[in-house]
mmCIF file with all atom_site columns, C-alpha atoms in Angstrom:
data_model
loop_
_atom_site.group_PDB
_atom_site.id
_atom_site.type_symbol
_atom_site.label_atom_id
_atom_site.label_alt_id
_atom_site.label_comp_id
_atom_site.label_asym_id
_atom_site.label_entity_id
_atom_site.label_seq_id
_atom_site.pdbx_PDB_ins_code
_atom_site.Cartn_x
_atom_site.Cartn_y
_atom_site.Cartn_z
_atom_site.occupancy
_atom_site.B_iso_or_equiv
_atom_site.pdbx_formal_charge
_atom_site.auth_seq_id
_atom_site.auth_comp_id
_atom_site.auth_asym_id
_atom_site.auth_atom_id
_atom_site.pdbx_PDB_model_num
ATOM 1   C CA . UNK A 1 1   ? -27.046 -3.270 -18.962 1.00 0.00 ? 1   UNK A CA 1
ATOM 2   C CA . UNK A 1 2   ? -28.781 0.098  -19.146 1.00 0.00 ? 2   UNK A CA 1
ATOM 3   C CA . UNK A 1 3   ? -28.773 0.120  -15.261 1.00 0.00 ? 3   UNK A CA 1
ATOM 4   C CA . UNK A 1 4   ? -24.873 -0.510 -15.077 1.00 0.00 ? 4   UNK A CA 1
ATOM 5   C CA . UNK A 1 5   ? -24.552 2.272  -17.883 1.00 0.00 ? 5   UNK A CA 1
ATOM 6   C CA . UNK A 1 6   ? -26.527 4.729  -15.918 1.00 0.00 ? 6   UNK A CA 1
ATOM 7   C CA . UNK A 1 7   ? -24.260 3.821  -12.769 1.00 0.00 ? 7   UNK A CA 1
ATOM 8   C CA . UNK A 1 8   ? -21.191 4.568  -14.900 1.00 0.00 ? 8   UNK A CA 1
ATOM 9   C CA . UNK A 1 9   ? -22.538 7.793  -15.902 1.00 0.00 ? 9   UNK A CA 1
ATOM 10  C CA . UNK A 1 10  ? -23.372 8.745  -12.573 1.00 0.00 ? 10  UNK A CA 1
ATOM 11  C CA . UNK A 1 11  ? -20.134 7.665  -11.135 1.00 0.00 ? 11  UNK A CA 1
ATOM 12  C CA . UNK A 1 12  ? -18.154 9.711  -14.013 1.00 0.00 ? 12  UNK A CA 1
ATOM 13  C CA . UNK A 1 13  ? -20.254 12.783 -13.078 1.00 0.00 ? 13  UNK A CA 1
ATOM 14  C CA . UNK A 1 14  ? -19.559 12.557 -9.805  1.00 0.00 ? 14  UNK A CA 1
ATOM 15  C CA . UNK A 1 15  ? -15.907 12.311 -10.313 1.00 0.00 ? 15  UNK A CA 1
ATOM 16  C CA . UNK A 1 16  ? -15.707 15.254 -12.571 1.00 0.00 ? 16  UNK A CA 1
ATOM 17  C CA . UNK A 1 17  ? -17.460 17.122 -9.858  1.00 0.00 ? 17  UNK A CA 1
ATOM 18  C CA . UNK A 1 18  ? -15.061 16.136 -7.303  1.00 0.00 ? 18  UNK A CA 1
ATOM 19  C CA . UNK A 1 19  ? -11.883 17.104 -9.554  1.00 0.00 ? 19  UNK A CA 1
ATOM 20  C CA . UNK A 1 20  ? -13.479 20.421 -10.189 1.00 0.00 ? 20  UNK A CA 1
ATOM 21  C CA . UNK A 1 21  ? -14.078 21.175 -6.220  1.00 0.00 ? 21  UNK A CA 1
ATOM 22  C CA . UNK A 1 22  ? -11.170 18.970 -4.804  1.00 0.00 ? 22  UNK A CA 1
ATOM 23  C CA . UNK A 1 23  ? -7.700  18.474 -4.737  1.00 0.00 ? 23  UNK A CA 1
ATOM 24  C CA . UNK A 1 24  ? -7.468  14.800 -5.437  1.00 0.00 ? 24  UNK A CA 1
ATOM 25  C CA . UNK A 1 25  ? -3.579  14.470 -6.188  1.00 0.00 ? 25  UNK A CA 1
ATOM 26  C CA . UNK A 1 26  ? -2.793  13.971 -2.430  1.00 0.00 ? 26  UNK A CA 1
ATOM 27  C CA . UNK A 1 27  ? -0.952  10.776 -2.089  1.00 0.00 ? 27  UNK A CA 1
ATOM 28  C CA . UNK A 1 28  ? -1.368  8.342  1.023   1.00 0.00 ? 28  UNK A CA 1
ATOM 29  C CA . UNK A 1 29  ? 2.263   7.339  0.456   1.00 0.00 ? 29  UNK A CA 1
ATOM 30  C CA . UNK A 1 30  ? 3.397   10.842 1.433   1.00 0.00 ? 30  UNK A CA 1
ATOM 31  C CA . UNK A 1 31  ? 1.831   10.545 4.726   1.00 0.00 ? 31  UNK A CA 1
ATOM 32  C CA . UNK A 1 32  ? 3.511   7.465  5.357   1.00 0.00 ? 32  UNK A CA 1
ATOM 33  C CA . UNK A 1 33  ? 6.777   8.853  4.689   1.00 0.00 ? 33  UNK A CA 1
ATOM 34  C CA . UNK A 1 34  ? 6.119   12.166 6.705   1.00 0.00 ? 34  UNK A CA 1
ATOM 35  C CA . UNK A 1 35  ? 5.206   9.982  9.565   1.00 0.00 ? 35  UNK A CA 1
ATOM 36  C CA . UNK A 1 36  ? 8.465   7.868  9.308   1.00 0.00 ? 36  UNK A CA 1
ATOM 37  C CA . UNK A 1 37  ? 10.419  11.026 8.885   1.00 0.00 ? 37  UNK A CA 1
ATOM 38  C CA . UNK A 1 38  ? 9.117   12.573 12.078  1.00 0.00 ? 38  UNK A CA 1
ATOM 39  C CA . UNK A 1 39  ? 9.979   9.358  13.948  1.00 0.00 ? 39  UNK A CA 1
ATOM 40  C CA . UNK A 1 40  ? 13.425  9.179  12.658  1.00 0.00 ? 40  UNK A CA 1
ATOM 41  C CA . UNK A 1 41  ? 13.768  12.895 13.961  1.00 0.00 ? 41  UNK A CA 1
ATOM 42  C CA . UNK A 1 42  ? 12.253  11.719 17.294  1.00 0.00 ? 42  UNK A CA 1
ATOM 43  C CA . UNK A 1 43  ? 15.213  9.130  17.624  1.00 0.00 ? 43  UNK A CA 1
ATOM 44  C CA . UNK A 1 44  ? 17.743  11.586 16.561  1.00 0.00 ? 44  UNK A CA 1
ATOM 45  C CA . UNK A 1 45  ? 16.453  14.202 19.061  1.00 0.00 ? 45  UNK A CA 1
ATOM 46  C CA . UNK A 1 46  ? 16.507  11.524 21.862  1.00 0.00 ? 46  UNK A CA 1
ATOM 47  C CA . UNK A 1 47  ? 20.326  11.116 20.815  1.00 0.00 ? 47  UNK A CA 1
ATOM 48  C CA . UNK A 1 48  ? 20.831  14.770 21.125  1.00 0.00 ? 48  UNK A CA 1
ATOM 49  C CA . UNK A 1 49  ? 19.274  14.738 24.368  1.00 0.00 ? 49  UNK A CA 1
ATOM 50  C CA . UNK A 1 50  ? 21.871  12.257 25.497  1.00 0.00 ? 50  UNK A CA 1
ATOM 51  C CA . UNK A 1 51  ? 24.572  13.903 24.372  1.00 0.00 ? 51  UNK A CA 1
ATOM 52  C CA . UNK A 1 52  ? 23.524  16.877 26.444  1.00 0.00 ? 52  UNK A CA 1
ATOM 53  C CA . UNK A 1 53  ? 23.063  14.646 29.252  1.00 0.00 ? 53  UNK A CA 1
ATOM 54  C CA . UNK A 1 54  ? 26.632  13.296 29.318  1.00 0.00 ? 54  UNK A CA 1
ATOM 55  C CA . UNK A 1 55  ? 28.112  16.676 29.122  1.00 0.00 ? 55  UNK A CA 1
ATOM 56  C CA . UNK A 1 56  ? 29.240  16.188 25.185  1.00 0.00 ? 56  UNK A CA 1
ATOM 57  C CA . UNK A 1 57  ? 26.918  18.853 24.188  1.00 0.00 ? 57  UNK A CA 1
ATOM 58  C CA . UNK A 1 58  ? 25.823  22.267 25.542  1.00 0.00 ? 58  UNK A CA 1
ATOM 59  C CA . UNK A 1 59  ? 22.206  23.310 25.748  1.00 0.00 ? 59  UNK A CA 1
ATOM 60  C CA . UNK A 1 60  ? 22.657  25.812 22.686  1.00 0.00 ? 60  UNK A CA 1
ATOM 61  C CA . UNK A 1 61  ? 23.958  22.996 20.741  1.00 0.00 ? 61  UNK A CA 1
ATOM 62  C CA . UNK A 1 62  ? 21.096  20.676 21.411  1.00 0.00 ? 62  UNK A CA 1
ATOM 63  C CA . UNK A 1 63  ? 18.853  23.505 20.758  1.00 0.00 ? 63  UNK A CA 1
ATOM 64  C CA . UNK A 1 64  ? 20.281  24.475 17.349  1.00 0.00 ? 64  UNK A CA 1
ATOM 65  C CA . UNK A 1 65  ? 20.513  20.789 16.267  1.00 0.00 ? 65  UNK A CA 1
ATOM 66  C CA . UNK A 1 66  ? 16.910  20.387 16.995  1.00 0.00 ? 66  UNK A CA 1
ATOM 67  C CA . UNK A 1 67  ? 15.931  23.424 14.959  1.00 0.00 ? 67  UNK A CA 1
ATOM 68  C CA . UNK A 1 68  ? 17.907  22.009 12.188  1.00 0.00 ? 68  UNK A CA 1
ATOM 69  C CA . UNK A 1 69  ? 16.309  18.562 12.514  1.00 0.00 ? 69  UNK A CA 1
ATOM 70  C CA . UNK A 1 70  ? 12.793  20.075 12.350  1.00 0.00 ? 70  UNK A CA 1
ATOM 71  C CA . UNK A 1 71  ? 13.555  22.013 9.442   1.00 0.00 ? 71  UNK A CA 1
ATOM 72  C CA . UNK A 1 72  ? 15.220  18.683 7.708   1.00 0.00 ? 72  UNK A CA 1
ATOM 73  C CA . UNK A 1 73  ? 11.925  16.934 8.595   1.00 0.00 ? 73  UNK A CA 1
ATOM 74  C CA . UNK A 1 74  ? 9.586   19.391 7.280   1.00 0.00 ? 74  UNK A CA 1
ATOM 75  C CA . UNK A 1 75  ? 11.621  19.813 3.621   1.00 0.00 ? 75  UNK A CA 1
ATOM 76  C CA . UNK A 1 76  ? 11.836  16.059 3.479   1.00 0.00 ? 76  UNK A CA 1
ATOM 77  C CA . UNK A 1 77  ? 8.014   15.812 4.047   1.00 0.00 ? 77  UNK A CA 1
ATOM 78  C CA . UNK A 1 78  ? 7.176   18.579 1.611   1.00 0.00 ? 78  UNK A CA 1
ATOM 79  C CA . UNK A 1 79  ? 9.551   17.196 -0.972  1.00 0.00 ? 79  UNK A CA 1
ATOM 80  C CA . UNK A 1 80  ? 8.136   13.752 -0.588  1.00 0.00 ? 80  UNK A CA 1
ATOM 81  C CA . UNK A 1 81  ? 4.399   15.005 -0.603  1.00 0.00 ? 81  UNK A CA 1
ATOM 82  C CA . UNK A 1 82  ? 5.036   16.877 -3.902  1.00 0.00 ? 82  UNK A CA 1
ATOM 83  C CA . UNK A 1 83  ? 6.608   13.932 -5.352  1.00 0.00 ? 83  UNK A CA 1
ATOM 84  C CA . UNK A 1 84  ? 3.948   11.380 -4.956  1.00 0.00 ? 84  UNK A CA 1
ATOM 85  C CA . UNK A 1 85  ? 1.351   14.000 -5.764  1.00 0.00 ? 85  UNK A CA 1
ATOM 86  C CA . UNK A 1 86  ? 2.936   14.732 -8.925  1.00 0.00 ? 86  UNK A CA 1
ATOM 87  C CA . UNK A 1 87  ? 3.321   11.099 -9.837  1.00 0.00 ? 87  UNK A CA 1
ATOM 88  C CA . UNK A 1 88  ? -0.368  10.734 -8.876  1.00 0.00 ? 88  UNK A CA 1
ATOM 89  C CA . UNK A 1 89  ? -1.625  13.533 -11.023 1.00 0.00 ? 89  UNK A CA 1
ATOM 90  C CA . UNK A 1 90  ? 0.426   12.199 -14.029 1.00 0.00 ? 90  UNK A CA 1
ATOM 91  C CA . UNK A 1 91  ? -0.834  8.585  -13.667 1.00 0.00 ? 91  UNK A CA 1
ATOM 92  C CA . UNK A 1 92  ? -4.518  9.818  -13.420 1.00 0.00 ? 92  UNK A CA 1
ATOM 93  C CA . UNK A 1 93  ? -4.124  12.619 -16.058 1.00 0.00 ? 93  UNK A CA 1
ATOM 94  C CA . UNK A 1 94  ? -5.273  15.194 -13.378 1.00 0.00 ? 94  UNK A CA 1
ATOM 95  C CA . UNK A 1 95  ? -3.789  18.653 -13.244 1.00 0.00 ? 95  UNK A CA 1
ATOM 96  C CA . UNK A 1 96  ? -1.693  19.009 -9.979  1.00 0.00 ? 96  UNK A CA 1
ATOM 97  C CA . UNK A 1 97  ? -1.723  22.797 -9.584  1.00 0.00 ? 97  UNK A CA 1
ATOM 98  C CA . UNK A 1 98  ? -5.317  23.261 -10.492 1.00 0.00 ? 98  UNK A CA 1
ATOM 99  C CA . UNK A 1 99  ? -7.923  25.632 -8.676  1.00 0.00 ? 99  UNK A CA 1
ATOM 100 C CA . UNK A 1 100 ? -8.786  23.223 -5.655  1.00 0.00 ? 100 UNK A CA 1
ATOM 101 C CA . UNK A 1 101 ? -5.028  22.902 -4.905  1.00 0.00 ? 101 UNK A CA 1
ATOM 102 C CA . UNK A 1 102 ? -4.579  26.875 -4.779  1.00 0.00 ? 102 UNK A CA 1
ATOM 103 C CA . UNK A 1 103 ? -7.618  26.909 -2.651  1.00 0.00 ? 103 UNK A CA 1
ATOM 104 C CA . UNK A 1 104 ? -6.380  24.068 -0.277  1.00 0.00 ? 104 UNK A CA 1
ATOM 105 C CA . UNK A 1 105 ? -2.964  25.629 0.360   1.00 0.00 ? 105 UNK A CA 1
ATOM 106 C CA . UNK A 1 106 ? -4.565  29.200 0.897   1.00 0.00 ? 106 UNK A CA 1
ATOM 107 C CA . UNK A 1 107 ? -6.754  27.828 3.296   1.00 0.00 ? 107 UNK A CA 1
ATOM 108 C CA . UNK A 1 108 ? -4.031  25.996 5.283   1.00 0.00 ? 108 UNK A CA 1
ATOM 109 C CA . UNK A 1 109 ? -1.496  28.803 5.038   1.00 0.00 ? 109 UNK A CA 1
ATOM 110 C CA . UNK A 1 110 ? -3.024  31.293 7.584   1.00 0.00 ? 110 UNK A CA 1
ATOM 111 C CA . UNK A 1 111 ? -3.166  29.012 10.408  1.00 0.00 ? 111 UNK A CA 1
ATOM 112 C CA . UNK A 1 112 ? 0.401   27.404 9.301   1.00 0.00 ? 112 UNK A CA 1
ATOM 113 C CA . UNK A 1 113 ? 2.242   30.738 9.170   1.00 0.00 ? 113 UNK A CA 1
ATOM 114 C CA . UNK A 1 114 ? 0.242   31.889 12.468  1.00 0.00 ? 114 UNK A CA 1
ATOM 115 C CA . UNK A 1 115 ? 1.500   28.929 13.971  1.00 0.00 ? 115 UNK A CA 1
ATOM 116 C CA . UNK A 1 116 ? 4.963   29.462 12.808  1.00 0.00 ? 116 UNK A CA 1
ATOM 117 C CA . UNK A 1 117 ? 5.209   33.063 14.051  1.00 0.00 ? 117 UNK A CA 1
ATOM 118 C CA . UNK A 1 118 ? 3.624   31.902 17.333  1.00 0.00 ? 118 UNK A CA 1
ATOM 119 C CA . UNK A 1 119 ? 6.231   29.194 17.724  1.00 0.00 ? 119 UNK A CA 1
ATOM 120 C CA . UNK A 1 120 ? 9.083   31.474 16.848  1.00 0.00 ? 120 UNK A CA 1
ATOM 121 C CA . UNK A 1 121 ? 7.891   34.210 19.407  1.00 0.00 ? 121 UNK A CA 1
ATOM 122 C CA . UNK A 1 122 ? 7.897   31.200 22.251  1.00 0.00 ? 122 UNK A CA 1
ATOM 123 C CA . UNK A 1 123 ? 11.562  30.326 21.180  1.00 0.00 ? 123 UNK A CA 1
ATOM 124 C CA . UNK A 1 124 ? 12.533  33.887 21.608  1.00 0.00 ? 124 UNK A CA 1
ATOM 125 C CA . UNK A 1 125 ? 10.869  34.402 25.171  1.00 0.00 ? 125 UNK A CA 1
ATOM 126 C CA . UNK A 1 126 ? 12.438  30.920 26.198  1.00 0.00 ? 126 UNK A CA 1
ATOM 127 C CA . UNK A 1 127 ? 8.688   29.253 26.707  1.00 0.00 ? 127 UNK A CA 1
ATOM 128 C CA . UNK A 1 128 ? 9.787   25.777 25.042  1.00 0.00 ? 128 UNK A CA 1
ATOM 129 C CA . UNK A 1 129 ? 7.420   23.801 26.766  1.00 0.00 ? 129 UNK A CA 1
ATOM 130 C CA . UNK A 1 130 ? 4.676   25.433 24.686  1.00 0.00 ? 130 UNK A CA 1
ATOM 131 C CA . UNK A 1 131 ? 6.195   24.640 21.717  1.00 0.00 ? 131 UNK A CA 1
ATOM 132 C CA . UNK A 1 132 ? 5.341   21.059 20.860  1.00 0.00 ? 132 UNK A CA 1
ATOM 133 C CA . UNK A 1 133 ? 1.428   21.600 21.561  1.00 0.00 ? 133 UNK A CA 1
ATOM 134 C CA . UNK A 1 134 ? 1.350   25.047 19.729  1.00 0.00 ? 134 UNK A CA 1
ATOM 135 C CA . UNK A 1 135 ? 3.077   23.235 16.498  1.00 0.00 ? 135 UNK A CA 1
ATOM 136 C CA . UNK A 1 136 ? 0.568   20.321 16.978  1.00 0.00 ? 136 UNK A CA 1
ATOM 137 C CA . UNK A 1 137 ? -2.643  22.543 17.610  1.00 0.00 ? 137 UNK A CA 1
ATOM 138 C CA . UNK A 1 138 ? -1.854  24.786 14.697  1.00 0.00 ? 138 UNK A CA 1
ATOM 139 C CA . UNK A 1 139 ? -1.062  22.219 12.158  1.00 0.00 ? 139 UNK A CA 1
ATOM 140 C CA . UNK A 1 140 ? -4.213  20.470 13.369  1.00 0.00 ? 140 UNK A CA 1
ATOM 141 C CA . UNK A 1 141 ? -6.009  23.685 12.362  1.00 0.00 ? 141 UNK A CA 1
ATOM 142 C CA . UNK A 1 142 ? -4.515  24.005 9.347   1.00 0.00 ? 142 UNK A CA 1
ATOM 143 C CA . UNK A 1 143 ? -5.315  20.472 8.257   1.00 0.00 ? 143 UNK A CA 1
ATOM 144 C CA . UNK A 1 144 ? -9.195  20.894 9.232   1.00 0.00 ? 144 UNK A CA 1
ATOM 145 C CA . UNK A 1 145 ? -9.271  24.615 7.169   1.00 0.00 ? 145 UNK A CA 1
ATOM 146 C CA . UNK A 1 146 ? -7.443  22.452 4.214   1.00 0.00 ? 146 UNK A CA 1
ATOM 147 C CA . UNK A 1 147 ? -9.696  19.357 4.227   1.00 0.00 ? 147 UNK A CA 1
ATOM 148 C CA . UNK A 1 148 ? -12.771 21.200 2.405   1.00 0.00 ? 148 UNK A CA 1
ATOM 149 C CA . UNK A 1 149 ? -10.777 21.342 -0.767  1.00 0.00 ? 149 UNK A CA 1
ATOM 150 C CA . UNK A 1 150 ? -9.163  17.575 -0.584  1.00 0.00 ? 150 UNK A CA 1
ATOM 151 C CA . UNK A 1 151 ? -10.443 14.302 0.889   1.00 0.00 ? 151 UNK A CA 1
ATOM 152 C CA . UNK A 1 152 ? -12.286 14.399 4.293   1.00 0.00 ? 152 UNK A CA 1
ATOM 153 C CA . UNK A 1 153 ? -9.917  12.094 5.721   1.00 0.00 ? 153 UNK A CA 1
ATOM 154 C CA . UNK A 1 154 ? -7.560  15.180 6.252   1.00 0.00 ? 154 UNK A CA 1
ATOM 155 C CA . UNK A 1 155 ? -10.228 16.671 8.508   1.00 0.00 ? 155 UNK A CA 1
ATOM 156 C CA . UNK A 1 156 ? -9.959  13.826 10.799  1.00 0.00 ? 156 UNK A CA 1
ATOM 157 C CA . UNK A 1 157 ? -6.303  13.982 10.923  1.00 0.00 ? 157 UNK A CA 1
ATOM 158 C CA . UNK A 1 158 ? -6.357  17.426 11.882  1.00 0.00 ? 158 UNK A CA 1
ATOM 159 C CA . UNK A 1 159 ? -8.788  16.724 14.785  1.00 0.00 ? 159 UNK A CA 1
ATOM 160 C CA . UNK A 1 160 ? -6.146  14.129 15.967  1.00 0.00 ? 160 UNK A CA 1
ATOM 161 C CA . UNK A 1 161 ? -3.548  16.578 15.926  1.00 0.00 ? 161 UNK A CA 1
ATOM 162 C CA . UNK A 1 162 ? -5.388  19.368 17.759  1.00 0.00 ? 162 UNK A CA 1
ATOM 163 C CA . UNK A 1 163 ? -6.475  16.631 20.355  1.00 0.00 ? 163 UNK A CA 1
ATOM 164 C CA . UNK A 1 164 ? -2.735  15.572 20.689  1.00 0.00 ? 164 UNK A CA 1
ATOM 165 C CA . UNK A 1 165 ? -1.770  19.088 21.012  1.00 0.00 ? 165 UNK A CA 1
ATOM 166 C CA . UNK A 1 166 ? -4.063  19.873 23.945  1.00 0.00 ? 166 UNK A CA 1
ATOM 167 C CA . UNK A 1 167 ? -3.037  16.482 25.622  1.00 0.00 ? 167 UNK A CA 1
ATOM 168 C CA . UNK A 1 168 ? 0.431   17.557 25.317  1.00 0.00 ? 168 UNK A CA 1
ATOM 169 C CA . UNK A 1 169 ? -0.353  20.946 26.731  1.00 0.00 ? 169 UNK A CA 1
ATOM 170 C CA . UNK A 1 170 ? -1.806  18.824 29.878  1.00 0.00 ? 170 UNK A CA 1
ATOM 171 C CA . UNK A 1 171 ? 1.379   16.752 30.142  1.00 0.00 ? 171 UNK A CA 1
ATOM 172 C CA . UNK A 1 172 ? 4.350   18.699 28.777  1.00 0.00 ? 172 UNK A CA 1
ATOM 173 C CA . UNK A 1 173 ? 6.970   16.300 30.275  1.00 0.00 ? 173 UNK A CA 1
ATOM 174 C CA . UNK A 1 174 ? 6.122   13.925 27.454  1.00 0.00 ? 174 UNK A CA 1
ATOM 175 C CA . UNK A 1 175 ? 6.479   16.160 24.523  1.00 0.00 ? 175 UNK A CA 1
ATOM 176 C CA . UNK A 1 176 ? 8.997   14.262 22.404  1.00 0.00 ? 176 UNK A CA 1
ATOM 177 C CA . UNK A 1 177 ? 6.244   11.381 22.869  1.00 0.00 ? 177 UNK A CA 1
ATOM 178 C CA . UNK A 1 178 ? 3.364   13.641 21.797  1.00 0.00 ? 178 UNK A CA 1
ATOM 179 C CA . UNK A 1 179 ? 5.396   14.904 18.908  1.00 0.00 ? 179 UNK A CA 1
ATOM 180 C CA . UNK A 1 180 ? 6.259   10.956 17.836  1.00 0.00 ? 180 UNK A CA 1
ATOM 181 C CA . UNK A 1 181 ? 2.313   10.282 18.205  1.00 0.00 ? 181 UNK A CA 1
ATOM 182 C CA . UNK A 1 182 ? 1.007   13.430 16.200  1.00 0.00 ? 182 UNK A CA 1
ATOM 183 C CA . UNK A 1 183 ? 3.342   14.112 13.436  1.00 0.00 ? 183 UNK A CA 1
ATOM 184 C CA . UNK A 1 184 ? 4.796   10.175 13.291  1.00 0.00 ? 184 UNK A CA 1
ATOM 185 C CA . UNK A 1 185 ? 2.019   7.527  13.993  1.00 0.00 ? 185 UNK A CA 1
ATOM 186 C CA . UNK A 1 186 ? -0.919  9.615  13.075  1.00 0.00 ? 186 UNK A CA 1
ATOM 187 C CA . UNK A 1 187 ? 0.542   10.400 9.614   1.00 0.00 ? 187 UNK A CA 1
ATOM 188 C CA . UNK A 1 188 ? 1.470   6.790  9.045   1.00 0.00 ? 188 UNK A CA 1
ATOM 189 C CA . UNK A 1 189 ? -2.107  5.371  10.031  1.00 0.00 ? 189 UNK A CA 1
ATOM 190 C CA . UNK A 1 190 ? -3.805  8.130  7.992   1.00 0.00 ? 190 UNK A CA 1
ATOM 191 C CA . UNK A 1 191 ? -1.332  7.625  4.842   1.00 0.00 ? 191 UNK A CA 1
ATOM 192 C CA . UNK A 1 192 ? -2.010  3.637  4.924   1.00 0.00 ? 192 UNK A CA 1
ATOM 193 C CA . UNK A 1 193 ? -5.837  4.370  5.064   1.00 0.00 ? 193 UNK A CA 1
ATOM 194 C CA . UNK A 1 194 ? -5.556  6.969  2.238   1.00 0.00 ? 194 UNK A CA 1
ATOM 195 C CA . UNK A 1 195 ? -3.471  4.513  0.117   1.00 0.00 ? 195 UNK A CA 1
ATOM 196 C CA . UNK A 1 196 ? -5.766  1.765  0.873   1.00 0.00 ? 196 UNK A CA 1
ATOM 197 C CA . UNK A 1 197 ? -9.044  3.615  0.108   1.00 0.00 ? 197 UNK A CA 1
ATOM 198 C CA . UNK A 1 198 ? -8.019  5.803  -2.700  1.00 0.00 ? 198 UNK A CA 1
ATOM 199 C CA . UNK A 1 199 ? -4.581  5.154  -4.045  1.00 0.00 ? 199 UNK A CA 1
ATOM 200 C CA . UNK A 1 200 ? -4.093  1.429  -4.537  1.00 0.00 ? 200 UNK A CA 1
ATOM 201 C CA . UNK A 1 201 ? -6.747  1.132  -7.335  1.00 0.00 ? 201 UNK A CA 1
#
């Protein structure tokens, strides 16, 4: 009984230390939903390309539709992440917007904003072939930096995104499929692993 009490005390101390240094309200389900949003976006993008090839849409119409689509996927993913994180924080009586959360956001903002500006410059110069690789690489960098303030699994998701971005740079003709792999499949796998390991119990 005493040994069990000591183990429980150690576990509680470890949890308190983690809560003071890491953002633990991140939900695996938000990753799953983000992945499905991305895959739905890929399906709609393929439909838009089909409209262009049949002559129903112009190149400009397809471009603006894709911009709107990317924005919609981003808003849905962020909204879902905030909702599930809020629910998890409420359930476990955590503070959602604590010091680790602020540090995590601050750490991820530099590569995210840099990647956003970089992508905008690419669009302005018409270098669309570099757009998907750049988004994947900069997003991966933001995840690796943010991972120091949350679950370590986020770091490996970031590495997977960076690798996918580099592969997309080597084979740009499959940009849509690299997008589906990085933002869709990897998010779903990561979310399921997170849910099983940290959220289910």
